[in-house]
Short mmCIF file of C-alpha atoms and ligand atoms in Angstrom, two decimals:
data_model
loop_
_atom_site.label_atom_id
_atom_site.label_comp_id
_atom_site.label_asym_id
_atom_site.label_seq_id
_atom_site.Cartn_x
_atom_site.Cartn_y
_atom_site.Cartn_z
CA MET A 1347 -20.33 16.62 -14.01
CA ASP A 1348 -18.71 18.87 -16.52
CA ASP A 1349 -19.98 17.53 -19.84
CA ASP A 1350 -16.68 18.03 -21.42
CA ILE A 1351 -14.85 15.29 -19.29
CA PRO A 1352 -15.30 11.86 -20.41
CA TYR A 1353 -15.41 10.39 -17.07
CA LEU A 1354 -15.23 11.24 -13.27
CA LEU A 1355 -12.49 10.45 -11.21
CA LEU A 1356 -13.49 8.71 -8.00
CA THR A 1357 -9.76 7.76 -7.24
CA PRO A 1358 -6.85 9.10 -4.54
CA GLY A 1359 -5.06 11.09 -7.51
CA PRO A 1360 -4.62 12.55 -10.45
CA LEU A 1361 -8.25 13.65 -10.05
CA THR A 1362 -10.98 15.06 -11.79
CA THR A 1363 -9.95 19.26 -11.68
CA THR A 1364 -12.10 21.93 -13.09
CA ARG A 1365 -12.24 23.05 -16.31
CA THR A 1366 -10.74 26.53 -15.30
CA VAL A 1367 -7.46 24.32 -13.54
CA ARG A 1368 -7.06 22.73 -16.84
CA ALA A 1369 -7.35 25.66 -19.04
CA ALA A 1370 -4.52 27.48 -16.87
CA MET A 1371 -2.38 25.20 -18.70
CA LEU A 1372 -2.60 26.54 -22.29
CA GLN A 1373 -0.02 28.68 -22.23
CA ASP A 1374 3.92 28.27 -22.22
CA TYR A 1375 6.38 30.03 -19.77
CA CYS A 1376 10.24 30.96 -19.66
CA THR A 1377 11.31 29.45 -16.50
CA TRP A 1378 13.77 32.13 -16.12
CA ASP A 1379 11.00 34.85 -16.49
CA ASP A 1380 10.19 37.13 -13.46
CA GLU A 1381 6.16 36.74 -13.86
CA TYR A 1382 6.79 33.10 -13.51
CA ASN A 1383 8.97 32.87 -10.65
CA GLN A 1384 6.78 35.52 -8.82
CA ARG A 1385 4.10 32.78 -9.37
CA VAL A 1386 6.25 30.01 -7.75
CA SER A 1387 6.58 32.37 -4.87
CA ASP A 1388 3.04 33.18 -4.59
CA ILE A 1389 2.59 29.49 -4.47
CA ARG A 1390 5.37 28.91 -1.93
CA GLN A 1391 3.55 31.46 0.53
CA ARG A 1392 -0.21 30.00 -0.28
CA LEU A 1393 1.17 26.81 0.80
CA VAL A 1394 2.83 27.90 4.38
CA ARG A 1395 -0.76 29.63 4.94
CA LEU A 1396 -2.52 26.70 4.02
CA ALA A 1397 -0.57 24.70 7.11
CA GLY A 1398 -1.63 27.05 9.55
CA VAL A 1399 1.30 28.52 10.65
CA ASP A 1400 1.65 32.18 9.22
CA ALA A 1401 0.20 33.95 12.19
CA SER A 1402 2.34 35.80 14.71
CA PRO A 1403 4.36 34.88 16.98
CA ASP A 1404 5.82 32.32 14.15
CA ALA A 1405 5.00 33.60 10.91
CA ASP A 1406 8.72 32.68 9.90
CA GLN A 1407 8.91 29.37 11.45
CA TYR A 1408 8.11 27.18 8.41
CA THR A 1409 9.34 27.47 4.51
CA SER A 1410 8.18 25.68 1.46
CA VAL A 1411 10.06 23.98 -1.10
CA LEU A 1412 8.49 22.54 -4.23
CA MET A 1413 10.13 19.69 -5.88
CA GLN A 1414 9.80 18.00 -9.36
CA GLY A 1415 8.48 14.65 -9.54
CA SER A 1416 5.46 12.64 -8.32
CA GLY A 1417 4.72 12.23 -4.80
CA THR A 1418 7.04 9.44 -4.23
CA PHE A 1419 10.01 11.29 -5.34
CA VAL A 1420 9.37 13.97 -2.46
CA VAL A 1421 8.82 11.33 0.19
CA GLU A 1422 12.20 10.39 -0.93
CA ALA A 1423 13.84 13.61 -1.40
CA THR A 1424 12.69 14.44 2.05
CA ILE A 1425 13.92 11.08 4.02
CA GLY A 1426 17.12 11.32 2.07
CA SER A 1427 17.88 14.63 2.56
CA VAL A 1428 17.13 15.48 6.08
CA THR A 1429 18.10 12.22 8.05
CA PRO A 1430 21.84 12.63 8.88
CA THR A 1431 24.59 9.92 8.27
CA ASN A 1432 24.55 9.25 11.91
CA GLY A 1433 20.75 9.20 12.53
CA LYS A 1434 17.69 6.89 12.89
CA LEU A 1435 14.49 6.81 11.14
CA LEU A 1436 11.46 5.47 13.39
CA VAL A 1437 8.82 4.65 10.43
CA ILE A 1438 5.56 3.75 11.60
CA ASN A 1439 3.74 1.66 9.32
CA ASN A 1440 0.31 0.59 8.65
CA GLY A 1441 -0.25 0.62 5.05
CA ALA A 1442 1.68 0.38 1.32
CA TYR A 1443 2.82 3.93 1.64
CA GLY A 1444 4.35 3.73 5.50
CA HIS A 1445 6.08 0.64 3.78
CA ARG A 1446 7.33 2.73 0.92
CA ILE A 1447 9.02 5.08 3.57
CA ALA A 1448 10.78 2.21 4.68
CA GLN A 1449 12.02 0.91 1.70
CA ILE A 1450 13.29 4.23 0.81
CA ALA A 1451 15.26 4.69 3.89
CA ALA A 1452 16.37 1.03 3.22
CA ARG A 1453 17.47 1.72 -0.27
CA LEU A 1454 19.29 4.62 0.67
CA ASN A 1455 20.75 2.86 3.55
CA ILE A 1456 19.63 5.10 6.26
CA CYS A 1457 19.79 3.50 9.49
CA HIS A 1458 16.11 2.59 10.50
CA GLN A 1459 13.27 0.72 12.49
CA VAL A 1460 9.83 0.04 11.36
CA PHE A 1461 7.32 0.07 14.10
CA GLU A 1462 4.50 -2.25 12.29
CA VAL A 1463 0.63 -1.85 13.06
CA GLU A 1464 -2.14 -3.86 11.22
CA GLU A 1465 -3.48 -2.16 7.92
CA THR A 1466 -6.95 -1.72 9.80
CA ARG A 1467 -5.46 -0.36 13.46
CA ALA A 1468 -4.31 3.11 14.33
CA PRO A 1469 -0.79 3.39 15.55
CA ASN A 1470 -1.26 3.64 19.44
CA PRO A 1471 0.57 6.58 20.25
CA ASP A 1472 1.62 5.12 23.99
CA GLN A 1473 3.42 2.46 22.33
CA ILE A 1474 5.30 4.50 20.14
CA GLU A 1475 6.19 6.41 23.15
CA GLN A 1476 7.66 3.07 24.86
CA VAL A 1477 9.65 2.62 20.99
CA LEU A 1478 11.19 6.06 21.79
CA GLN A 1479 11.67 5.67 25.34
CA GLN A 1480 13.99 2.10 24.76
CA GLU A 1481 15.47 3.41 21.38
CA GLY A 1482 17.51 6.31 22.47
CA ASP A 1483 18.94 6.65 19.15
CA ILE A 1484 16.28 7.55 17.24
CA THR A 1485 16.51 10.99 15.80
CA HIS A 1486 13.27 11.21 13.19
CA VAL A 1487 10.03 9.76 13.42
CA ALA A 1488 7.91 9.45 9.99
CA MET A 1489 4.47 8.34 9.30
CA VAL A 1490 1.60 8.89 6.71
CA HIS A 1491 -1.45 11.24 7.76
CA CYS A 1492 -4.19 9.36 5.60
CA GLU A 1493 -2.99 6.00 4.87
CA THR A 1494 -4.65 5.89 1.01
CA THR A 1495 -3.92 2.10 0.67
CA THR A 1496 -7.21 1.63 3.34
CA GLY A 1497 -8.42 5.11 3.69
CA MET A 1498 -7.34 5.54 7.46
CA LEU A 1499 -7.22 8.72 9.25
CA ASN A 1500 -3.71 8.29 11.36
CA PRO A 1501 -3.40 10.49 14.92
CA ALA A 1502 -0.62 12.64 12.89
CA ALA A 1503 -1.04 15.18 16.11
CA GLU A 1504 -0.95 13.09 18.68
CA VAL A 1505 2.42 11.40 17.31
CA GLY A 1506 3.90 14.72 16.15
CA GLN A 1507 3.30 16.25 19.88
CA LEU A 1508 4.94 13.17 21.19
CA ALA A 1509 7.93 13.22 18.88
CA GLN A 1510 8.62 16.73 19.77
CA ARG A 1511 8.41 15.95 23.26
CA TYR A 1512 11.38 13.42 23.17
CA GLY A 1513 13.59 15.99 20.58
CA LYS A 1514 12.67 14.11 17.61
CA VAL A 1515 12.33 15.26 14.22
CA PHE A 1516 8.69 14.47 12.41
CA VAL A 1517 8.04 13.55 9.10
CA LEU A 1518 4.39 13.62 7.98
CA ASP A 1519 3.56 12.07 4.25
CA ALA A 1520 0.29 13.95 4.29
CA MET A 1521 0.06 13.74 0.38
CA SER A 1522 -3.62 12.51 0.32
CA SER A 1523 -4.74 14.72 2.91
CA PHE A 1524 -3.06 18.14 2.88
CA GLY A 1525 -5.73 20.76 1.73
CA GLY A 1526 -8.38 18.45 2.48
CA ILE A 1527 -7.94 17.84 6.18
CA PRO A 1528 -6.95 20.83 8.51
CA LEU A 1529 -3.64 20.09 10.16
CA ASN A 1530 -1.88 22.84 11.59
CA CYS A 1531 2.07 21.94 11.21
CA ARG A 1532 3.60 24.17 14.51
CA GLN A 1533 0.45 22.83 16.91
CA SER A 1534 0.69 18.98 15.28
CA GLY A 1535 4.80 19.00 16.20
CA VAL A 1536 5.35 18.46 12.23
CA ASP A 1537 8.77 19.35 11.22
CA TYR A 1538 8.30 18.20 7.40
CA LEU A 1539 4.98 17.66 5.63
CA ILE A 1540 5.07 16.29 2.32
CA SER A 1541 2.05 16.39 -0.33
CA SER A 1542 1.39 16.70 -3.86
CA ALA A 1543 -0.30 18.82 -6.63
CA ASN A 1544 -2.59 16.61 -7.66
CA LYS A 1545 -4.41 15.12 -4.49
CA CYS A 1546 -6.57 17.91 -2.03
CA ILE A 1547 -5.30 20.70 -4.11
CA GLN A 1548 -6.77 19.79 -7.05
CA GLY A 1549 -4.11 20.40 -9.31
CA THR A 1550 -2.50 18.32 -12.00
CA PRO A 1551 0.32 15.78 -11.58
CA GLY A 1552 4.00 16.33 -12.19
CA PHE A 1553 5.63 18.13 -8.70
CA GLY A 1554 5.27 17.71 -4.91
CA PHE A 1555 6.08 20.17 -2.30
CA VAL A 1556 7.60 20.09 1.44
CA ILE A 1557 6.18 22.55 4.20
CA ALA A 1558 9.61 22.48 6.60
CA ASP A 1559 10.83 23.61 9.85
CA ARG A 1560 12.98 26.55 8.78
CA LYS A 1561 15.83 25.97 11.16
CA GLN A 1562 15.55 22.05 10.84
CA LEU A 1563 15.50 22.54 6.81
CA ALA A 1564 18.45 25.15 7.42
CA ALA A 1565 20.39 22.46 9.76
CA SER A 1566 19.85 19.42 7.08
CA GLN A 1567 22.64 21.28 4.64
CA GLY A 1568 24.74 18.65 3.09
CA SER A 1569 22.77 15.49 4.29
CA ALA A 1570 21.28 14.80 0.71
CA ARG A 1571 22.06 11.51 -0.71
CA SER A 1572 20.92 12.59 -4.10
CA LEU A 1573 21.79 15.68 -6.35
CA SER A 1574 18.41 16.28 -8.13
CA LEU A 1575 16.34 15.01 -5.15
CA ASP A 1576 18.28 17.49 -2.59
CA LEU A 1577 15.70 19.53 -0.56
CA PHE A 1578 17.93 22.05 1.17
CA ALA A 1579 19.93 22.72 -2.35
CA GLN A 1580 16.42 23.42 -4.10
CA TRP A 1581 15.15 25.55 -1.28
CA GLN A 1582 18.15 27.50 -1.41
CA GLU A 1583 17.76 28.26 -5.05
CA MET A 1584 14.28 28.86 -4.24
CA GLU A 1585 15.12 31.50 -1.84
CA ALA A 1586 18.11 33.00 -3.36
CA HIS A 1587 16.47 33.51 -7.00
CA ALA A 1588 13.01 34.66 -5.97
CA GLY A 1589 11.11 30.93 -6.72
CA LYS A 1590 13.60 29.63 -9.65
CA TRP A 1591 13.91 25.80 -9.35
CA ARG A 1592 17.22 24.35 -9.92
CA TYR A 1593 16.16 22.31 -12.90
CA THR A 1594 13.45 22.51 -15.44
CA SER A 1595 10.24 22.77 -13.66
CA PRO A 1596 6.83 21.40 -14.92
CA THR A 1597 5.53 24.85 -15.85
CA HIS A 1598 2.10 24.28 -17.43
CA VAL A 1599 1.42 22.19 -14.09
CA VAL A 1600 2.67 25.31 -11.41
CA ARG A 1601 0.56 27.53 -13.26
CA ALA A 1602 -2.51 25.00 -13.16
CA PHE A 1603 -1.52 24.41 -9.71
CA LEU A 1604 -1.93 28.24 -8.72
CA GLN A 1605 -5.59 28.34 -9.99
CA ALA A 1606 -6.21 25.46 -8.04
CA LEU A 1607 -4.79 27.21 -5.28
CA ILE A 1608 -6.69 30.21 -5.83
CA GLU A 1609 -10.23 28.04 -6.27
CA LEU A 1610 -9.37 26.10 -2.80
CA ASP A 1611 -9.23 30.05 -1.37
CA GLU A 1612 -12.36 30.51 -3.19
CA GLU A 1613 -13.92 27.38 -2.03
CA GLY A 1614 -13.63 28.56 1.86
CA GLY A 1615 -9.94 26.99 2.23
CA VAL A 1616 -9.20 24.02 3.82
CA ALA A 1617 -12.04 23.94 6.12
CA GLY A 1618 -14.45 24.56 3.11
CA ARG A 1619 -13.02 21.54 1.15
CA TYR A 1620 -12.76 19.39 4.27
CA GLN A 1621 -16.55 19.87 5.01
CA ARG A 1622 -17.50 19.20 0.86
CA TYR A 1623 -15.32 15.80 0.99
CA THR A 1624 -16.74 14.97 4.41
CA GLN A 1625 -20.32 15.37 2.64
CA ASN A 1626 -19.19 13.16 -0.09
CA GLN A 1627 -17.98 10.21 1.84
CA ALA A 1628 -20.66 10.43 4.18
CA ARG A 1629 -23.43 9.97 1.25
CA LEU A 1630 -20.73 7.37 -0.34
CA VAL A 1631 -20.90 4.99 2.81
CA GLU A 1632 -24.92 5.55 3.10
CA HIS A 1633 -25.62 4.67 -0.49
CA MET A 1634 -23.42 1.86 -0.65
CA GLU A 1635 -24.67 0.50 2.39
CA ALA A 1636 -28.06 0.60 1.18
CA LEU A 1637 -26.85 -1.48 -1.91
CA GLY A 1638 -25.73 -3.88 0.54
CA PHE A 1639 -21.96 -3.34 0.78
CA GLU A 1640 -19.57 -2.96 3.90
CA THR A 1641 -16.46 -0.63 4.77
CA LEU A 1642 -13.10 -2.39 5.41
CA LEU A 1643 -12.63 0.04 8.24
CA PRO A 1644 -14.82 1.02 11.23
CA ARG A 1645 -16.32 4.77 11.04
CA SER A 1646 -14.07 6.01 13.48
CA LEU A 1647 -10.99 5.39 11.70
CA GLN A 1648 -12.20 6.33 8.56
CA SER A 1649 -10.95 9.67 6.82
CA PRO A 1650 -13.14 11.55 4.06
CA VAL A 1651 -10.57 10.84 1.15
CA ILE A 1652 -10.92 7.44 0.02
CA THR A 1653 -13.00 4.62 1.51
CA SER A 1654 -12.31 0.81 0.92
CA PHE A 1655 -15.38 -1.44 0.37
CA LEU A 1656 -14.83 -5.64 1.06
CA PHE A 1657 -15.81 -7.35 -2.02
CA PRO A 1658 -19.43 -9.05 -1.44
CA ARG A 1659 -18.77 -12.32 0.05
CA ASP A 1660 -20.38 -15.37 -2.08
CA THR A 1661 -21.15 -13.71 -4.85
CA GLY A 1662 -18.81 -14.27 -7.75
CA PHE A 1663 -17.96 -10.38 -7.46
CA SER A 1664 -14.61 -9.34 -9.10
CA PHE A 1665 -13.07 -5.99 -9.76
CA VAL A 1666 -12.57 -5.29 -13.49
CA PRO A 1667 -16.25 -5.76 -14.75
CA PHE A 1668 -17.54 -4.17 -11.72
CA TYR A 1669 -14.94 -1.31 -12.94
CA GLU A 1670 -15.78 -1.61 -16.60
CA ALA A 1671 -20.02 -1.36 -15.88
CA LEU A 1672 -19.13 1.81 -13.87
CA LYS A 1673 -16.51 3.55 -16.58
CA ARG A 1674 -19.39 2.71 -19.24
CA ARG A 1675 -21.63 5.40 -16.66
CA ARG A 1676 -18.49 7.70 -16.38
CA PHE A 1677 -17.45 6.81 -13.21
CA VAL A 1678 -13.78 5.60 -12.79
CA ILE A 1679 -12.83 3.76 -9.50
CA TYR A 1680 -10.05 2.03 -7.82
CA PRO A 1681 -8.99 -1.19 -7.35
CA GLY A 1682 -7.92 -2.15 -3.47
CA LYS A 1683 -4.62 -2.20 -2.08
CA ALA A 1684 -5.18 -4.02 1.32
CA SER A 1685 -2.80 -7.00 2.10
CA GLN A 1686 -5.24 -8.65 4.17
CA ALA A 1687 -8.74 -8.38 2.54
CA ASP A 1688 -10.47 -8.39 -1.03
CA THR A 1689 -11.41 -4.47 -1.58
CA PHE A 1690 -11.95 -1.68 -4.11
CA ARG A 1691 -11.70 2.06 -3.26
CA ILE A 1692 -14.05 4.74 -4.17
CA GLY A 1693 -12.34 8.68 -3.60
CA THR A 1694 -14.54 11.42 -2.58
CA ILE A 1695 -11.87 14.01 -3.37
CA GLY A 1696 -11.52 16.31 -6.51
CA ASN A 1697 -14.06 18.70 -8.55
CA VAL A 1698 -16.68 15.56 -6.83
CA PHE A 1699 -19.91 16.89 -5.02
CA PRO A 1700 -22.65 15.02 -3.40
CA ASP A 1701 -24.99 14.76 -6.27
CA ASP A 1702 -22.20 13.52 -8.16
CA ILE A 1703 -22.20 10.70 -5.62
CA ASP A 1704 -26.02 10.11 -5.89
CA GLN A 1705 -25.47 9.71 -9.69
CA LEU A 1706 -22.80 7.18 -8.44
CA ALA A 1707 -25.00 4.93 -6.75
CA ILE A 1708 -27.43 4.99 -9.27
CA ALA A 1709 -24.84 3.54 -11.52
CA VAL A 1710 -23.23 0.75 -8.84
CA GLY A 1711 -27.22 -0.38 -8.75
CA GLU A 1712 -27.10 -0.42 -12.45
CA ALA A 1713 -23.98 -2.17 -12.58
CA LEU A 1714 -24.83 -5.02 -10.26
CA GLN A 1715 -27.90 -5.49 -12.10
CA GLU A 1716 -26.27 -6.05 -15.38
CA LEU A 1717 -23.47 -8.20 -13.57
CA ASN A 1718 -26.19 -9.97 -12.25
CA LEU A 1719 -25.08 -9.59 -8.65
CA GLN A 1720 -27.22 -10.22 -5.88
CA ILE A 1721 -25.80 -8.83 -2.98
C1 PLP B 250 -0.44 9.29 -3.51
C2 PLP B 250 0.34 8.68 -2.46
C3 PLP B 250 1.89 9.21 -2.30
C4 PLP B 250 2.75 9.47 -3.39
O1 PLP B 250 2.46 8.45 -4.60
P1 PLP B 250 2.86 8.79 -5.99
O2 PLP B 250 2.13 7.99 -7.00
O3 PLP B 250 4.61 8.76 -6.07
O4 PLP B 250 2.33 10.52 -6.70
C5 PLP B 250 2.41 8.86 -0.90
N1 PLP B 250 1.74 8.17 -0.14
C6 PLP B 250 0.62 8.73 0.35
C7 PLP B 250 0.06 8.72 1.52
C8 PLP B 250 -0.24 8.90 -1.40
O5 PLP B 250 -1.92 8.97 -1.19
#
């Protein structure tokens, strides 16, 4: 852990970033300036490359658009911009972020249907196929890749290929996985992939982005239900004016994000980062199980991004004192979000390494002692 940070964030984002990413924000930029907009264009190209879709013969199939706001703003921009008035959206929901997509659709008066799955289960592609067969008027399918609520990794490629086979547009909320878990948009049938600056790319919060199938995005012109969150219009501006955003962009955050993308490359790209996150998560579960904790999900459904742990039974365990005891030891963890069980979460993404996880385990042991908790 760097000495210049007060604590390590073991959360789903914002995350602990590197000193060099933070330092990139120490300069002011003009949004009209060529040098700044060239950096935006560089970012847009790097994002398409990260989606694994720049190799011939489809080098041009995908494009990317950046959008101001937190991740949810970009989900709302996408859902509200790409579902036409006469479209119907199928939302696959097995957690708070799937639920949020359905909320967005409801708020925007988008015709939609929700395929509900228990939080601790993965969506079953066969059942989704039945829905697609029965409900012929569905035009779009939306799902979350890593359901950050529980830490579950949903079967994006299976559902995306299914959507493709049935001629549906597939929207993937890959907010907490993109850049940290390999995914090839083309092979996975993804038409729109949504993520944000402050998750696995390890930038700072302030904007998100969409990697989009160019033909689909071009065809979505005129469908947006919002002026500022119009994905097509933002794309047109960035294309026509070489990287310029429509309205004020978070210049410092954008500059830090480019630095974060360069550092991702230096780590060996998505594959390298995936390996580190996987090691972090395996080490975390090993330590926590040795201390007596149990995970909410079985290993087979678990992502390397974040892990939900059950409150130990009959011990008087409560989150806030545990959180405070860990924070005093320079580790910040996250409350639970599962609706059916008492959990807390520990993230394993960000500028965090297996050695840090070893230190965390020592801190957890001390915190249990301090709080007189015997598990
Ligand atoms: C973080 C996250 C979001 C967006 O959350 P914001 O707080 O708006 O940045 C959306 N979906 C998933 C799966 C996430 O993990």
